[in-house]
XYZ file of C-alpha atoms in Angstrom:
341
model
C -32.978 146.356 93.708
C -34.495 143.357 94.343
C -32.553 140.004 93.122
C -36.439 140.443 91.308
C -35.236 142.768 89.441
C -31.579 142.530 89.257
C -32.327 139.857 88.146
C -35.085 140.662 85.152
C -33.732 144.137 84.597
C -29.335 142.512 84.103
C -30.976 140.041 81.346
C -32.343 142.952 79.501
C -28.875 144.442 79.727
C -30.854 147.694 81.686
C -27.794 148.437 84.432
C -28.012 147.321 87.654
C -26.960 147.780 90.848
C -24.045 145.241 90.789
C -24.721 141.805 88.958
C -26.789 138.917 90.264
C -25.382 135.894 91.558
C -26.286 132.639 90.203
C -23.723 130.311 91.848
C -25.340 126.654 92.011
C -25.688 125.807 95.972
C -25.871 121.946 97.239
C -24.527 120.558 99.492
C -22.958 123.653 100.110
C -25.485 125.107 101.109
C -27.163 122.120 102.945
C -24.389 121.574 105.221
C -24.880 124.934 106.604
C -27.974 123.439 107.586
C -26.062 121.155 110.539
C -28.775 118.092 109.806
C -27.483 114.910 107.677
C -27.277 115.252 104.003
C -30.073 112.107 103.860
C -32.426 114.872 105.612
C -31.639 117.133 102.716
C -32.583 114.907 99.634
C -35.339 113.937 101.162
C -37.363 116.860 102.911
C -37.628 119.549 101.929
C -38.750 121.259 104.218
C -34.954 120.967 105.203
C -33.893 121.666 101.435
C -35.846 125.500 101.904
C -34.309 125.695 104.971
C -30.220 125.740 103.694
C -31.382 127.319 101.049
C -32.760 130.926 104.007
C -30.084 130.540 105.684
C -27.165 131.614 101.892
C -29.004 134.266 101.285
C -29.857 135.387 104.987
C -25.520 135.066 104.809
C -23.831 135.808 100.747
C -25.726 138.309 98.552
C -27.246 135.753 95.933
C -29.325 136.128 94.333
C -31.915 133.621 93.991
C -33.634 130.169 96.179
C -33.182 127.168 94.349
C -34.601 123.504 94.151
C -32.390 121.674 92.764
C -30.600 119.290 95.046
C -29.773 115.974 93.138
C -29.994 114.489 88.966
C -32.069 111.453 90.532
C -35.460 113.225 91.174
C -37.039 111.477 88.298
C -34.842 108.880 87.795
C -36.193 107.904 91.089
C -39.629 108.596 90.675
C -39.267 105.863 87.087
C -39.617 103.881 90.003
C -34.991 103.079 89.998
C -32.908 102.158 93.391
C -31.842 105.015 94.638
C -29.648 104.965 98.011
C -29.047 108.041 100.008
C -26.704 106.998 102.624
C -26.932 109.280 106.239
C -24.177 111.780 105.743
C -22.864 111.079 101.855
C -24.727 112.205 97.822
C -27.226 109.769 96.307
C -26.393 106.627 94.401
C -28.278 104.824 92.166
C -27.323 101.531 92.982
C -28.313 100.000 89.058
C -29.577 101.565 86.143
C -33.166 100.659 85.841
C -32.798 99.874 82.533
C -30.674 97.045 81.973
C -31.655 95.550 78.918
C -32.914 97.330 76.290
C -36.052 95.341 76.382
C -36.573 96.957 80.004
C -37.834 100.533 77.985
C -41.251 98.877 77.654
C -41.313 98.576 81.143
C -40.655 102.326 81.452
C -43.560 104.009 83.296
C -43.638 107.587 83.443
C -43.860 109.521 86.871
C -46.519 112.317 87.412
C -44.615 114.822 89.186
C -47.565 115.247 91.588
C -47.834 111.527 93.484
C -43.756 110.791 92.682
C -42.409 110.813 96.435
C -39.052 112.621 94.894
C -40.732 114.972 91.767
C -43.968 115.825 94.103
C -40.967 116.225 97.435
C -39.453 118.888 94.959
C -43.472 120.665 94.332
C -44.421 121.382 97.914
C -39.708 122.883 97.943
C -40.962 125.482 95.601
C -44.642 127.030 97.012
C -42.655 127.523 100.844
C -40.103 129.176 98.555
C -43.127 131.538 96.843
C -44.690 132.143 100.187
C -40.807 132.850 102.323
C -39.717 135.009 99.019
C -41.328 135.400 96.062
C -41.894 138.274 94.282
C -38.464 139.342 96.272
C -36.177 136.350 94.861
C -36.570 134.362 91.479
C -37.005 130.721 92.606
C -35.074 127.973 90.467
C -37.099 124.913 90.012
C -35.193 121.856 87.816
C -35.497 119.387 85.393
C -33.094 117.429 84.148
C -33.086 116.601 80.389
C -34.308 114.107 78.090
C -30.283 112.181 77.542
C -29.559 113.154 81.243
C -32.520 111.541 82.124
C -31.876 108.412 79.881
C -28.235 108.532 80.757
C -29.102 107.943 84.808
C -32.139 105.750 83.490
C -29.973 103.095 81.592
C -25.667 103.821 83.128
C -23.446 106.622 81.577
C -21.982 103.236 80.696
C -24.751 102.128 78.463
C -25.444 105.026 77.210
C -22.021 105.837 75.214
C -22.627 102.009 73.549
C -26.766 102.415 73.360
C -25.584 106.155 71.012
C -23.950 104.317 68.473
C -25.435 100.575 68.005
C -28.376 101.463 68.757
C -29.585 105.241 67.641
C -33.051 104.400 67.250
C -33.827 103.344 70.608
C -32.416 106.184 72.796
C -34.931 108.463 70.800
C -36.877 106.214 71.557
C -36.133 106.492 74.979
C -35.711 110.477 75.551
C -38.875 110.371 74.470
C -39.844 109.752 77.570
C -37.586 111.210 79.146
C -38.471 114.544 77.742
C -42.298 114.181 78.036
C -41.659 113.932 81.918
C -39.784 116.520 81.897
C -42.057 118.261 80.541
C -45.032 117.879 82.630
C -43.151 118.158 85.569
C -41.422 121.699 84.141
C -44.858 122.592 84.003
C -45.698 121.557 87.436
C -42.581 123.662 89.202
C -44.019 126.320 87.005
C -47.646 126.053 89.122
C -46.107 125.716 92.145
C -44.083 128.740 91.929
C -41.296 128.890 89.685
C -39.740 131.547 87.790
C -37.040 129.667 86.664
C -36.667 126.425 85.196
C -33.000 124.906 85.448
C -31.799 121.997 83.044
C -29.312 119.814 82.855
C -27.576 117.933 80.528
C -23.753 116.822 81.600
C -23.718 114.227 79.725
C -23.976 116.555 76.117
C -20.048 117.510 77.177
C -19.281 113.963 76.983
C -20.762 113.530 73.122
C -19.657 115.368 69.361
C -21.141 118.404 68.724
C -23.144 116.248 66.073
C -24.082 113.830 68.811
C -25.608 116.055 70.497
C -27.489 117.692 68.187
C -29.606 114.589 67.203
C -30.104 113.659 71.476
C -29.929 116.528 73.213
C -30.391 119.957 71.921
C -34.659 118.785 70.484
C -35.279 118.031 73.774
C -33.670 120.866 75.118
C -35.457 123.608 72.607
C -39.358 121.200 73.512
C -38.403 121.812 77.600
C -37.910 125.350 77.202
C -40.436 125.849 74.064
C -42.898 124.706 76.828
C -41.352 126.401 80.154
C -41.983 129.127 78.182
C -45.506 129.048 77.006
C -45.864 128.654 80.832
C -44.947 132.482 82.251
C -40.848 131.034 83.601
C -37.361 131.306 82.324
C -35.171 128.529 81.321
C -31.270 127.811 82.251
C -28.677 126.144 80.169
C -26.427 123.956 82.687
C -24.576 121.446 80.880
C -20.952 120.977 82.982
C -16.995 120.047 81.270
C -16.061 121.264 77.702
C -18.475 123.826 75.801
C -16.716 125.015 73.376
C -17.857 122.488 70.563
C -21.248 122.853 71.000
C -21.918 126.222 72.625
C -23.613 127.811 68.662
C -25.587 125.032 69.325
C -26.612 125.726 73.557
C -27.478 129.104 72.836
C -29.666 127.743 69.705
C -31.643 126.174 72.463
C -33.578 128.714 73.652
C -31.853 129.319 76.887
C -32.100 132.832 78.203
C -29.531 132.093 80.378
C -27.127 130.109 79.312
C -23.799 128.237 82.367
C -20.599 128.079 81.225
C -17.836 126.004 83.153
C -14.344 126.860 84.373
C -12.026 125.529 80.876
C -15.096 127.706 78.790
C -14.286 130.584 76.064
C -15.939 132.958 77.520
C -14.764 135.669 76.525
C -15.794 133.873 72.591
C -18.952 132.920 73.716
C -20.106 137.029 74.472
C -18.355 138.486 71.219
C -21.057 135.720 69.318
C -24.375 135.087 71.066
C -24.075 138.041 73.372
C -26.455 139.899 72.664
C -29.487 136.609 72.375
C -28.331 134.903 75.347
C -27.076 136.072 79.137
C -23.737 133.196 80.200
C -23.428 132.708 83.791
C -19.651 132.077 85.153
C -17.043 131.711 84.803
C -14.606 130.416 87.437
C -12.840 127.084 88.209
C -15.150 126.248 91.626
C -12.006 123.783 93.032
C -9.027 126.069 92.461
C -10.948 129.515 92.812
C -13.478 129.138 95.365
C -12.529 125.958 97.882
C -8.246 126.178 96.952
C -7.875 129.827 96.248
C -7.335 132.914 98.996
C -10.209 135.619 98.836
C -7.736 137.269 96.121
C -8.417 135.431 94.256
C -12.259 134.995 94.040
C -12.311 138.348 93.480
C -10.028 138.737 90.687
C -11.693 136.280 88.606
C -14.534 136.924 89.717
C -14.310 141.018 88.075
C -13.142 139.272 85.319
C -15.689 137.460 84.483
C -17.971 140.408 85.132
C -15.491 142.057 82.562
C -15.400 140.444 79.532
C -19.161 138.964 80.113
C -21.202 141.779 78.951
C -23.519 143.568 80.704
C -26.298 140.741 80.733
C -23.664 138.047 82.339
C -24.005 136.809 85.655
C -21.381 135.446 87.669
C -20.488 131.807 88.810
C -18.068 129.633 89.549
C -18.183 127.047 86.692
C -20.587 124.275 88.919
C -21.501 123.343 91.930
C -19.567 125.743 95.190
C -17.786 123.035 96.445
C -18.981 121.466 100.315
C -16.111 123.089 102.001
C -15.912 126.475 100.398
C -15.074 128.709 103.287
C -17.325 131.670 103.825
C -14.298 134.584 103.493
C -14.658 132.973 99.760
C -17.856 133.169 98.510
C -18.133 137.441 100.479
C -14.499 138.043 97.710
C -17.294 136.855 95.194
C -19.813 139.319 96.597
C -17.497 142.310 97.028
C -16.204 142.034 93.861
C -20.027 142.315 92.102
C -20.538 145.347 94.074
C -17.844 147.472 92.956
C -17.541 146.067 89.923
C -21.628 147.193 90.041
C -20.251 151.458 91.146
C -17.019 150.475 88.991
C -20.384 150.918 85.717
C -22.591 153.037 87.368
C -19.656 155.846 88.003
C -18.484 155.404 84.327
C -21.795 155.626 83.569
């Protein structure tokens, strides 16, 4: 099976040769290019080269245009620093005061420097592996983008003291996200991933008010364009799993502290869950046998639609042998299922 065929079959709950590996690679892949991280973030050709290295050396089932959370933020006009060989930093929030929202100008994905760079990456992926590997684009969820524009500490206070203002900001952010998603699908993305990490930091009622409605709108637009949706919320999402399922995502990532078995028991017939072993204690710090066991366990409890991945991004210094152990577990699991079918 090709990775694209494997993904489609798994989403439908059909038999596959092995479960798809949907690990998220960013800094790990960037390091393998031998180029400074700054170039990976700012030059789509380096990002594509990094992903090509990943699929050429490991049994990974997608290429991905994700790199950092500041694509939209930078094109809104925020000052983002790109150290030579470190991750980008938001120097000061663009919206230092609530009144600054009046100055916001929605960026275009076609002319914004960093958003258009992602479009170029997707086009190049399409040239190289389109139809064989799923191509994953990415947008920030409305609440996540609001957080990037405002700063996490400020936004947490805003949620309590000026909730209507947060909704006004999220409305701006969701419109940008939908246009960015549309442009990525037009460029060749098969999947749009959506990051909404702040969703795990608010209570379920706030998540349903300030995150879920915007996720639903973005995913509805993506589905209308004919692409798939992947929802990624870092952290402990046990209390919002039911709401995340309502988002309309086809694939929902679960971090390592989330009860995957319970989520699958309740919603495994509606969505594919992806995960969910610990990216640090297992993938980075564990030995190959530990990675093998963790991968096998997740597939055993994940059901016939589950995808494999660490609970979050593959850490930069993860040993190659641990990634190979994950792949070996998936191959062995696939053979076992085929033998007993």
